[in-house]
Every structure is written in structure tokens, then in C-alpha cells.
Short mmCIF file of C-alpha atoms in Angstrom, two decimals:
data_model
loop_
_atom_site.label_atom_id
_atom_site.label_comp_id
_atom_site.label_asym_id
_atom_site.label_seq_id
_atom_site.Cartn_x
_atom_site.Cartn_y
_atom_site.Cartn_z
CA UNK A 15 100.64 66.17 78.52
CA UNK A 16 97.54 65.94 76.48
CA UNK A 17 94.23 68.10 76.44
CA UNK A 18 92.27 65.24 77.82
CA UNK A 19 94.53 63.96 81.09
CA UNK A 20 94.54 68.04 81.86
CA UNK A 21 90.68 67.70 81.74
CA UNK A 22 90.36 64.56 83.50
CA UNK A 23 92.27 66.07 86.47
CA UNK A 24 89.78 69.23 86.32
CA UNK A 25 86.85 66.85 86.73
CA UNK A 26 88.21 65.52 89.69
CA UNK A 27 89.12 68.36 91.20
CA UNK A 28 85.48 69.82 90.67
CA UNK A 29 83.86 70.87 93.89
CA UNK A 30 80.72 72.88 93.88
CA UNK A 31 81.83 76.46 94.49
CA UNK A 32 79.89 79.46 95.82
CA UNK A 33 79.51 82.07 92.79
CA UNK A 34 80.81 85.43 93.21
CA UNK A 35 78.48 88.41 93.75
CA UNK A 36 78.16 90.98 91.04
CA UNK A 37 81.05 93.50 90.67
CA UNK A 38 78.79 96.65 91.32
CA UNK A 39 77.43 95.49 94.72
CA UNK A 40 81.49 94.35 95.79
CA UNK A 41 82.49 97.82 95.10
CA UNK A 42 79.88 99.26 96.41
CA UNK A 43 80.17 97.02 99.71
CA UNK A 44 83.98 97.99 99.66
CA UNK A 45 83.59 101.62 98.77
CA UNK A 46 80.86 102.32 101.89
CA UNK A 47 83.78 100.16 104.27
CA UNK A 48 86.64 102.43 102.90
CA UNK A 49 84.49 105.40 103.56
CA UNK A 50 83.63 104.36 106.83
CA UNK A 51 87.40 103.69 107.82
CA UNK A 52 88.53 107.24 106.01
CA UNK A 53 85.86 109.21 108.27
CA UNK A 54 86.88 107.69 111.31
CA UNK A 55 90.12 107.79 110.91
CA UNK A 56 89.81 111.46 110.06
CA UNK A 57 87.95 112.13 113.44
CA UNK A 58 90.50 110.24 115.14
CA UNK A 59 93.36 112.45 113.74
CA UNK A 60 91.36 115.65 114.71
CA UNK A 61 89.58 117.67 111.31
CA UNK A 62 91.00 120.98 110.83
CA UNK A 63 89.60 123.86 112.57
CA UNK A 64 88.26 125.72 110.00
CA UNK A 65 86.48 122.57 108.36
CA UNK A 66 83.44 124.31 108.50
CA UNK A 67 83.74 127.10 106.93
CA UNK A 68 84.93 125.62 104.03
CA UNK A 69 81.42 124.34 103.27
CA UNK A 70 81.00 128.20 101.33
CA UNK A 71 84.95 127.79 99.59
CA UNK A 72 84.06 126.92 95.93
CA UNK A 73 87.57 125.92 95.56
CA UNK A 74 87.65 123.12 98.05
CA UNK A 75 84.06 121.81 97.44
CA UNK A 76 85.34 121.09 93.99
CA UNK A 77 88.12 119.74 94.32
CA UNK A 78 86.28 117.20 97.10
CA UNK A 79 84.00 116.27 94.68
CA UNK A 80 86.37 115.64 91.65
CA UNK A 81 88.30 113.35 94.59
CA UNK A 82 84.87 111.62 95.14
CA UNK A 83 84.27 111.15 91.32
CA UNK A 84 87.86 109.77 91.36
CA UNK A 85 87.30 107.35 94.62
CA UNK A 86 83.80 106.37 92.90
CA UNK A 87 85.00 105.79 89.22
CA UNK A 88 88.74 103.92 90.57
CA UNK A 89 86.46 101.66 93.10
CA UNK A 90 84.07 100.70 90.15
CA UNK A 91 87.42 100.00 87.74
CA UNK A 92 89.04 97.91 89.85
CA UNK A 93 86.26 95.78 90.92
CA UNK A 94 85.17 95.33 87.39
CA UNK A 95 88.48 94.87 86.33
CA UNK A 96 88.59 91.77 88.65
CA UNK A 97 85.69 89.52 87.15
CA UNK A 98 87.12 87.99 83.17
CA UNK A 99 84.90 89.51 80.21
CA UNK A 100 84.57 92.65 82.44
CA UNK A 101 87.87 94.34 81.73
CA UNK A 102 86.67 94.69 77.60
CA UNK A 103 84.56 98.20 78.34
CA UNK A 104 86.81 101.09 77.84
CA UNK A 105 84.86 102.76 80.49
CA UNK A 106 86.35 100.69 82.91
CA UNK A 107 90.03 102.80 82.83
CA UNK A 108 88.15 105.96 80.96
CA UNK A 109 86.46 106.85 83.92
CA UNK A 110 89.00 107.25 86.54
CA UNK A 111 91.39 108.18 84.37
CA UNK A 112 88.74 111.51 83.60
CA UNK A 113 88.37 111.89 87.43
CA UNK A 114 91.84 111.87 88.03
CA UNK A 115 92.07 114.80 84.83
CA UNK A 116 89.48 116.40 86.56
CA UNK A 117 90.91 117.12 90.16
CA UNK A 118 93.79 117.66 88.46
CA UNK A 119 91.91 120.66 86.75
CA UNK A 120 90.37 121.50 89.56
CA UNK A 121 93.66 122.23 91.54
CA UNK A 122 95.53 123.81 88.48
CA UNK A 123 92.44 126.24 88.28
CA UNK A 124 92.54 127.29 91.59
CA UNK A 125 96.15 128.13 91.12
CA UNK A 126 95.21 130.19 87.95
CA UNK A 127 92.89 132.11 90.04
CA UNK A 128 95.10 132.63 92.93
CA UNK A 129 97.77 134.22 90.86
CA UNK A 130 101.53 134.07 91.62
CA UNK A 131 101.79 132.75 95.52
CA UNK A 132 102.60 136.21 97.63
CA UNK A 133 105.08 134.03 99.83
CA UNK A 134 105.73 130.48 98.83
CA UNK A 135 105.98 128.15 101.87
CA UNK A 136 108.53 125.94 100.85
CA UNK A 137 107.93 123.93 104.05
CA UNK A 138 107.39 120.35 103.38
CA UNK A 139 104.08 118.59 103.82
CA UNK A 140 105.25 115.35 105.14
CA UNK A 141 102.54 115.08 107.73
CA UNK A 142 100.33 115.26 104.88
CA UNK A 143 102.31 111.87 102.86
CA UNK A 144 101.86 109.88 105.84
CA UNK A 145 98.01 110.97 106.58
CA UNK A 146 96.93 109.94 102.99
CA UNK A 147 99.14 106.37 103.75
CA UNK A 148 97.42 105.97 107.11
CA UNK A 149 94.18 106.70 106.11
CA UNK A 150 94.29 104.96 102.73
CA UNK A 151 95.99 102.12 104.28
CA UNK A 152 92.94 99.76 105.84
CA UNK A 153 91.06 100.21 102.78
CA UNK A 154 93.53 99.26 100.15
CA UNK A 155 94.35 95.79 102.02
CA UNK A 156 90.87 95.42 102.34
CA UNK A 157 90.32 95.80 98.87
CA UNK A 158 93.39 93.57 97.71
CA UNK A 159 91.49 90.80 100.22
CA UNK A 160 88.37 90.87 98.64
CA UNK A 161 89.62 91.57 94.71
CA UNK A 162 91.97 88.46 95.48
CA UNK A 163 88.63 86.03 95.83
CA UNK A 164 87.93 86.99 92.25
CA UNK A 165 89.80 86.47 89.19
CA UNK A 166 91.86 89.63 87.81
CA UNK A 167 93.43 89.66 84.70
CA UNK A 168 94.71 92.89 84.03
CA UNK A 169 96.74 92.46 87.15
CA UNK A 170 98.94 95.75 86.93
CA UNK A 171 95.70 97.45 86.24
CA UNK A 172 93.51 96.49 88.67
CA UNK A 173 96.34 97.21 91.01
CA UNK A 174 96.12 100.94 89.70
CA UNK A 175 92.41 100.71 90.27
CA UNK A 176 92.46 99.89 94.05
CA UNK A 177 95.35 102.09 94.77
CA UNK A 178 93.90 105.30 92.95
CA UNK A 179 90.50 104.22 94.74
CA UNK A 180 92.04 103.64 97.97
CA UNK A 181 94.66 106.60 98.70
CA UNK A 182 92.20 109.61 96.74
CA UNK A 183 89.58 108.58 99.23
CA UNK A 184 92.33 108.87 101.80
CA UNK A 185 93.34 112.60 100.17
CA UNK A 186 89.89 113.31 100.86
CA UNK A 187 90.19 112.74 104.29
CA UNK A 188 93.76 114.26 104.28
CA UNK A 189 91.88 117.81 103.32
CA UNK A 190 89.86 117.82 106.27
CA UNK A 191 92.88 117.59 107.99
CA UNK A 192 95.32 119.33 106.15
CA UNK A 193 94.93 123.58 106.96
CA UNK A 194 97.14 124.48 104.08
CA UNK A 195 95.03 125.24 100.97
CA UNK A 196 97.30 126.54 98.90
CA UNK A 197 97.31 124.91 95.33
CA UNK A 198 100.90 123.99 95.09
CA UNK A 199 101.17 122.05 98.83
CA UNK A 200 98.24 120.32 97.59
CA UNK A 201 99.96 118.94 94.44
CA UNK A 202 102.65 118.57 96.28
CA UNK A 203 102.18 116.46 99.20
CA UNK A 204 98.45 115.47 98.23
CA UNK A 205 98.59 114.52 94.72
CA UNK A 206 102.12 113.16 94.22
CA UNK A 207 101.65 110.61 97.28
CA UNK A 208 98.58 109.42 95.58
CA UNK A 209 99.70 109.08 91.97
CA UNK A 210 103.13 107.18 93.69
CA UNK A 211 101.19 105.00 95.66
CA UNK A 212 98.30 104.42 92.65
CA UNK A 213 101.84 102.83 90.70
CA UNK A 214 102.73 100.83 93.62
CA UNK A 215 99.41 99.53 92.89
CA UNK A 216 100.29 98.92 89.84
CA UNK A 217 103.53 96.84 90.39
CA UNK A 218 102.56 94.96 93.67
CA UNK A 219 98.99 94.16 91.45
CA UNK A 220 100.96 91.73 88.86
CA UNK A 221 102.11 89.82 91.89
CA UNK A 222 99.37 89.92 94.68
CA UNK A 223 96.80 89.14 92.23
CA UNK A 224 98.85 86.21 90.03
CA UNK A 225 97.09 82.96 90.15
CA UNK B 14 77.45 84.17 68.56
CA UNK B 15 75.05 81.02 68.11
CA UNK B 16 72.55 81.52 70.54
CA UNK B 17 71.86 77.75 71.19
CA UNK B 18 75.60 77.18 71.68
CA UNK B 19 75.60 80.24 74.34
CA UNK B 20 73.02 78.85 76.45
CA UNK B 21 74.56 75.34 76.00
CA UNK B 22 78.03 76.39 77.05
CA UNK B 23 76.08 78.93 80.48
CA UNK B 24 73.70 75.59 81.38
CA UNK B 25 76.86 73.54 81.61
CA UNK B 26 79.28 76.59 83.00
CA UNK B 27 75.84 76.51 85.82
CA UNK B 28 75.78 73.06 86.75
CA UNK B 29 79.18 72.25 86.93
CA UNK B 30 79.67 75.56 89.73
CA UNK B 31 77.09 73.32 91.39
CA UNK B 32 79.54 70.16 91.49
CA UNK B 33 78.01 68.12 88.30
CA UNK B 34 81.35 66.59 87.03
CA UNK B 35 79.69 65.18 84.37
CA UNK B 36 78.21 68.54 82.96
CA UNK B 37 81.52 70.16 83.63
CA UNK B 38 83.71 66.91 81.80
CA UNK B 39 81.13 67.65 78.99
CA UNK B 40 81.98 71.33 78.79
CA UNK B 41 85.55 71.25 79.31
CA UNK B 42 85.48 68.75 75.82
CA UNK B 43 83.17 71.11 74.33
CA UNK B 44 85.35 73.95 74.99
CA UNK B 45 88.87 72.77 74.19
CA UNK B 46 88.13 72.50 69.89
CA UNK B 47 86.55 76.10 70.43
CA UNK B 48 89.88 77.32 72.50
CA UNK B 49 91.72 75.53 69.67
CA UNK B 50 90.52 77.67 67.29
CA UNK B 51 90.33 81.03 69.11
CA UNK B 52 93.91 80.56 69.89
CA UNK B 53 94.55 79.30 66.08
CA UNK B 54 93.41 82.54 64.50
CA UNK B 55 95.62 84.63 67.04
CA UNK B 56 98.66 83.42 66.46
CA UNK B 57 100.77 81.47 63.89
CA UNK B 58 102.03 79.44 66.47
CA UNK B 59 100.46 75.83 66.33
CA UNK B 60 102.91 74.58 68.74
CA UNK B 61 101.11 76.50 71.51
CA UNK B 62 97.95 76.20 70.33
CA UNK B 63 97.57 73.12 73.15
CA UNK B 64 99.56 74.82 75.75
CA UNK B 65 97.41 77.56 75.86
CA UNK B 66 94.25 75.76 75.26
CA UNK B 67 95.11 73.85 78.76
CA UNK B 68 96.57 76.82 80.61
CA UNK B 69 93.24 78.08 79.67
CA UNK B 70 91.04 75.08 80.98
CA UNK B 71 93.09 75.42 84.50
CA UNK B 72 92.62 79.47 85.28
CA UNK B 73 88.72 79.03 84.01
CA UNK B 74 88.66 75.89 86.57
CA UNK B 75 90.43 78.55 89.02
CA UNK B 76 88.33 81.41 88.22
CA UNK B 77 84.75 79.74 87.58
CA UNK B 78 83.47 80.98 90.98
CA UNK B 79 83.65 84.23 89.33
CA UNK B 80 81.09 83.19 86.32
CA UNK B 81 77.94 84.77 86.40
CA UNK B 82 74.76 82.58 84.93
CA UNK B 83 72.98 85.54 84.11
CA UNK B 84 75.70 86.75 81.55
CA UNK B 85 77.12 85.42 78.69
CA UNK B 86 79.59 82.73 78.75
CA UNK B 87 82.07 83.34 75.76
CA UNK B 88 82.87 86.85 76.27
CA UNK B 89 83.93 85.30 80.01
CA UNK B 90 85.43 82.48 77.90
CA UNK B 91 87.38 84.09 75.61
CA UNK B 92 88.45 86.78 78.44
CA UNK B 93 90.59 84.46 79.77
CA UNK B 94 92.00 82.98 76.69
CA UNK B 95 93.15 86.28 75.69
CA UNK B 96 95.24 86.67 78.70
CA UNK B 97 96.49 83.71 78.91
CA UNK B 98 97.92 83.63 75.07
CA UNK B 99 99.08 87.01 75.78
CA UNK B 100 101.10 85.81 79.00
CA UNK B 101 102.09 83.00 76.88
CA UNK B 102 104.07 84.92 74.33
CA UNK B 103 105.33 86.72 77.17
CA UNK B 104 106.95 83.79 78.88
CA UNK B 105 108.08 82.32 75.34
CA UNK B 106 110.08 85.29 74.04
CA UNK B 107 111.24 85.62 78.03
CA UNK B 108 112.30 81.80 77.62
CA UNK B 109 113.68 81.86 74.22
CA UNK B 110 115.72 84.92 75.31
CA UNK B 111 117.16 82.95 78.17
CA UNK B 112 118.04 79.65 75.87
CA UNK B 113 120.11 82.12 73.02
CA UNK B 114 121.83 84.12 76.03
CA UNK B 115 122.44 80.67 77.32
CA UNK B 116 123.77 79.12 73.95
CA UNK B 117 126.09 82.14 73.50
CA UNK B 118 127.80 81.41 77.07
CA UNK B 119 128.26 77.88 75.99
CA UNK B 120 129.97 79.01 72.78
CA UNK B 121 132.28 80.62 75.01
CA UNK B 122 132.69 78.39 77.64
CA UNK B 123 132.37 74.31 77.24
CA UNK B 124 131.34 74.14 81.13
CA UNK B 125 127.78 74.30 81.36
CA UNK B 126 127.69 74.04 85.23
CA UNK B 127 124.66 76.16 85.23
CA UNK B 128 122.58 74.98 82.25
CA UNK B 129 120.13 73.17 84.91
CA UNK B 130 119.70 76.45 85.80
CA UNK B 131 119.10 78.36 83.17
CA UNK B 132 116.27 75.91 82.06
CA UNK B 133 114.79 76.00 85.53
CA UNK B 134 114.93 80.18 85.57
CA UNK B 135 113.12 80.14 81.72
CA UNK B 136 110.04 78.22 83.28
CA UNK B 137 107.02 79.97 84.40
CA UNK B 138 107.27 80.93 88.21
CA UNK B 139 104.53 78.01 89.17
CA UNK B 140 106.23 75.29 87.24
CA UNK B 141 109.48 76.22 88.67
CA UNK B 142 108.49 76.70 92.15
CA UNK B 143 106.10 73.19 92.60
CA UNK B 144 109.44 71.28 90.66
CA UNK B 145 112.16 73.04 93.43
CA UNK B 146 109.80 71.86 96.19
CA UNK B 147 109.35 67.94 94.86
CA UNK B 148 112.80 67.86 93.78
CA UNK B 149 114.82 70.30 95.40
CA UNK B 150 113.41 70.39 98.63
CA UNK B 151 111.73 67.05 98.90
CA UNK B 152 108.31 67.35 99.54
CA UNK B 153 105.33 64.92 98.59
CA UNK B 154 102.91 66.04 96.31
CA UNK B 155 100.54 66.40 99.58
CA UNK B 156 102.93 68.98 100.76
CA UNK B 157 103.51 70.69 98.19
CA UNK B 158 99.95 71.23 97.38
CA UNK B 159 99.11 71.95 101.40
CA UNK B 160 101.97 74.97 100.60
CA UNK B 161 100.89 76.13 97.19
CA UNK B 162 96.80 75.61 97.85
CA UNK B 163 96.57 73.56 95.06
CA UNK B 164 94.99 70.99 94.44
CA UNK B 165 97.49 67.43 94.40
CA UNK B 166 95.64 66.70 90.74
CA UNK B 167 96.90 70.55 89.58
CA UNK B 168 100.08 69.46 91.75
CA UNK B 169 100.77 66.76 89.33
CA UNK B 170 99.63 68.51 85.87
CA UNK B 171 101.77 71.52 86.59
CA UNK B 172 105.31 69.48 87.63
CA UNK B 173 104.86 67.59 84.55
CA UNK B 174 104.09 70.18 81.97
CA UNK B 175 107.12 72.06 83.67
CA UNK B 176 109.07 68.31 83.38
CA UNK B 177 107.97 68.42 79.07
CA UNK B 178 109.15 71.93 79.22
CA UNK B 179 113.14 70.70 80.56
CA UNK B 180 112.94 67.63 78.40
CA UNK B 181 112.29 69.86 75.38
CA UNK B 182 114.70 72.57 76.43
CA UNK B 183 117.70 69.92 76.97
CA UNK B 184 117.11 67.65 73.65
CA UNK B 185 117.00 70.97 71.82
CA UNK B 186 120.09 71.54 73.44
CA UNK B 187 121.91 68.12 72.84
CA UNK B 188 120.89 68.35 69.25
CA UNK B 189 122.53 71.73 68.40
CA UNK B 190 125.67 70.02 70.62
#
């Protein structure tokens, strides 16, 4: 078929559309909605009893905020990632991919200063896998819904993105739920779910967000 | 970048989001020599240099909700042309795979019950899938774009690139027969 009967059938097929807002303020729209959901669903599951008083543990207010630099910095990716021309910044997977190093860090450090574990609980933290899914749920098809009405190309990517962006804000919540603060439950059953689900991103992204 | 030919190729990329066709036909002839050449100095490939140069006039028709006026056009522009060379030399090694696999099972076996099927399988998933629906299962061009959400024209320009694609595959078959 030749160039011009391909752009002869484009011309006829050219309704006026209604242009996409601006990457920033879709994120930003999606990242208050995801919030919204994680916090409720958090209240709804009951916070942990001591949630208060870790408002003076240095160890779990940084780790939150490396998770919030990682929801922030994922949410920004992936909606970036989603409009052509936009995906050329290296920023765009830098970012997250410091915020993941970073709560990363900020776990392994608080295992350095804890020392050897006294008693290991061995116990598994499945409650845990299925809070971060429940709570990181709503959000991520909310975010495939609206990512979907633009135009990804880095499919696999963006896929990352929303699922990194999705699930950490959900391991947020999971922490004010989750009593146990011990460094290797939290890599365990908080980290692992999120980096597994974050790659399910990545392979259900090349074929949610195909043309 | 010329300026003048950036704020050219934006004006038109504006008015044709607001339904001018005759802006947009302008742009779309515009852009196709400019595709022809990005694509050119990519790859020594001229015989996709018009494959991808139309794959890449369909996703920016697609995608040109997602344009933004107040931005530059050819770093949009050339965006998508990068992708869509990139998938293209994807599917061609995939394809070209499939058609030497499939010319080593004919060596050892004359019966080539399921060469249909292995030049269906090496199309893109699109072009397959509209093709099995007209042919396979029947359905009108209506239909099938009612199913797929495409458009009938994009119906009809995707079953017959897919329908080049077979003849080629087949008569470079019968000629090595």
C-alpha cells in the first residue's frame, strides 16, 4: 500500500479530539486519588497500635519518607513516560530508580544498627503480601485507566512506573499496619512483594498499554 | 531544528487536533519525506523505510490527542518514529526467524500443511488478528472495527498491509521452491 492511500484514510478518519492535559497535573491528580484510597484503606484495616509513637522512631520516619520519594518519583515516571518525546529525559527512570536505592538504604541501615537479630522470627509475613496487594490494588488499575488514554511507548517501562508507584504507596500504608519493625520482615514481606509486583508491571505494561 | 519549520509542523499538528482535514492532509505530506529520512539514516534497510514511515503516520494519528501545542513538535515526532522502527526490527528478525525455521521443516518434510500458518503467526498481532476475524471468522469490516475500536478506514489499511505481507511471504516461498 502506498504512503499516500495510508494518508488519505488518516484524513478521513480525522475527528477533532480533546488534547490531553499535561503529564505533571495527571500524576499529580492520580497520585492525591492513590493517596486518598491508601489512607482509607489503611483506616479501614485498623493502623497499628503503636502508630503514634512512631512519630519520635528515626528509623521508621525514614524509611516512610524514602517510600514517599519512591511513590512521588515512580508516579511522575510513569506518567511522563506515557506522553511520546517525554520518555528522552534520563530523569524520568533515574529518579525512582534513586528512591527505590534509597529505602533500600534506609532498611539495610537500620539492620546495621540493630546488630545481629537476638531471636529471628522466622514467621511469615503473609498478611503483610496481601495488605500491600489490597491497598495498592485500586490505585494501580486506576492508573493503568488513565495512562491507557495517553500514548506510552516504553510500554514495559511505564508498566514498572505505575506498579513501583502504586504498591510502595501501598507499603506505606502496609507500615501503619504492619507491628513488626524488624529490618529483615520488612524486606521480606514489604519489599519483595513490591519489587515482584513493580515486574508484573513491567510484563502486563507491553500488553495493556499496546496500541 | 529550523525554527520556521517547527512552528509550521505545531500550527498544523494544532489545527488538525481541532478537525481541519485539510491542515492535517497538509502535514501528514509534509511529514512523510521528513519520516523518510529519519528512518533512512537509522537503518540500512530501504525496504522498510515506507513501512515504518506509515506505521508511523497511524500511531501519531492514534496518539495526537496526546500532542501538546505549547511544546515542540519533532521531538514528539521523532518519539514515535523511534519506537516504531525499533518495534519494526523487532517483528522482522521475529518474522524472518519464523520463515528459516519454517524453510528448514519443509526441507524435511514436502507437506507444508501448516505453511498458512506459519505466515499468519510471523505477522504483527493487529494484522493477524483483524485478517482471522474477516477471513476466519467472517465478520464485515463494520464488525470487525466495532470489536477492535478501530476505525473501518484503519480496518481496511491494516488487513491489506497484513494481505502484502502473505503475498510477499508466499512468492518468496514459491521462488526458492
Amino acid at each position: 500500500m502506498k504512503t499516500e492511500d495510508v494518508i488519505r484514510s488518516l484524513i478521513t478518519d480525522a475527528a477533532p479530539v480533546r488534547r490531553l492535559p499535561a503529564a505533571g497535573g495527571r500524576g499529580a491528580r492520580w497520585a492525591a486519588a492513590a493517596s486518598a484510597l491508601v489512607v482509607a484503606g489503611a483506616l479501614a484495616l485498623g493502623p497499628r497500635p503503636d502508630l503514634a509513637s512512631k512519630a519520635g522512631d528515626a528509623h521508621f520516619l525514614t524509611e516512610a519518607a524514602a517510600l514517599l520519594l519512591l511513590f512521588a518519583a515512580a508516579a511522575r515516571g510513569a506518567f511522563q513516560l506515557s506522553v511520546p518525546g517525554e520518555e528522552r529525559s534520563p530523569a524520568t527512570i533515574a529518579l525512582p530508580a534513586a528512591a527505590l536505592a534509597l529505602w533500600l538504604a534506609a532498611i539495610l541501615s537500620h539492620a546495621w544498627s540493630a546488630g545481629p537479630a537476638a531471636a529471628f522470627d522466622p514467621s511469615p509475613g503473609y498478611r503483610c503480601v496481601w495488605r500491600v496487594l489490597l491497598l495498592g490494588a485500586s490505585p494501580a488499575v486506576i492508573g493503568v485507566i488513565l495512562v491507557r488514554r495517553a500514548a506510552p511507548l516504553k510500554r514495559g517501562w511505564t508498566g514498572t512506573l505505575l506498579g513501583l508507584a502504586a504498591f510502595s504507596a501501598a507499603a506505606l500504608g502496609t507500615r501503619a499496619l504492619c507491628p513488626i519493625d524488624r529490618p529483615e520482615h520488612v524486606l521480606l514481606w514489604h519489599v519483595v512483594p513490591v519489587a515482584l509486583l513493580a515486574s508484573l508491571g513491567a510484563a502486563l505494561g507491553s500488553w495493556v498499554f499496546d496500541e | 531544528m529550523e525554527p520556521a519549520l517547527e512552528r509550521r509542523l505545531s500550527e498544523g499538528m494544532r489545527h488538525a487536533q481541532d478537525g481541519d482535514r485539510r491542515a492535517y492532509g497538509e502535514l501528514l505530506r509534509e511529514l512523510a519525506p521528513l519520516l523518510g529520512g529519519f528512518v533512512r539514516a537509522r537503518t540500512d534497510r530501504a525496504d522498510w523505510v515506507d513501512d515504518v514511515v506509515q506505521e508511523t503516520l497511524i500511531s501519531l494519528h492514534k496518539s495526537r490527542h496526546t500532542y501538546d501545542p505549547d511544546r515542540p513538535f519533532l521531538p514528539w515526532l521523532y518519539s514515535i518514529a523511534r519506537h516504531r522502527l525499533i518495534d519494526h526490527a523487532r517483528n522482522q528478525r521475529r518474522r524472518e526467524e519464523l520463515e528459516r525455521m519454517s524453510r528448514d521443516e519443509r526441507h524435511e518434510s514436502p507437506v507444508a500443511a501448516s505453511e498458512s500458518l506459519w505466515a499468519l503467526e510471523s505477522l504483527p498481532a493487529r494484522q493477524r488478528d483483524i485478517i482471522l476475524l474477516l477471513k476466519a471468522d467472517g465478520y464485515s469490516v463494520a464488525e470487525v472495527a466495532e470489536r477492535t475500536g478501530l476505525s473501518r478506514s484503519l480496518v481496511k489499511v491494516t488487513a491489506h498491509r497484513g494481505y502484502a505481507k502473505l503475498r510477499a511471504m508466499f512468492l518468496r516461498g514459491s521462488h526458492e521452491d
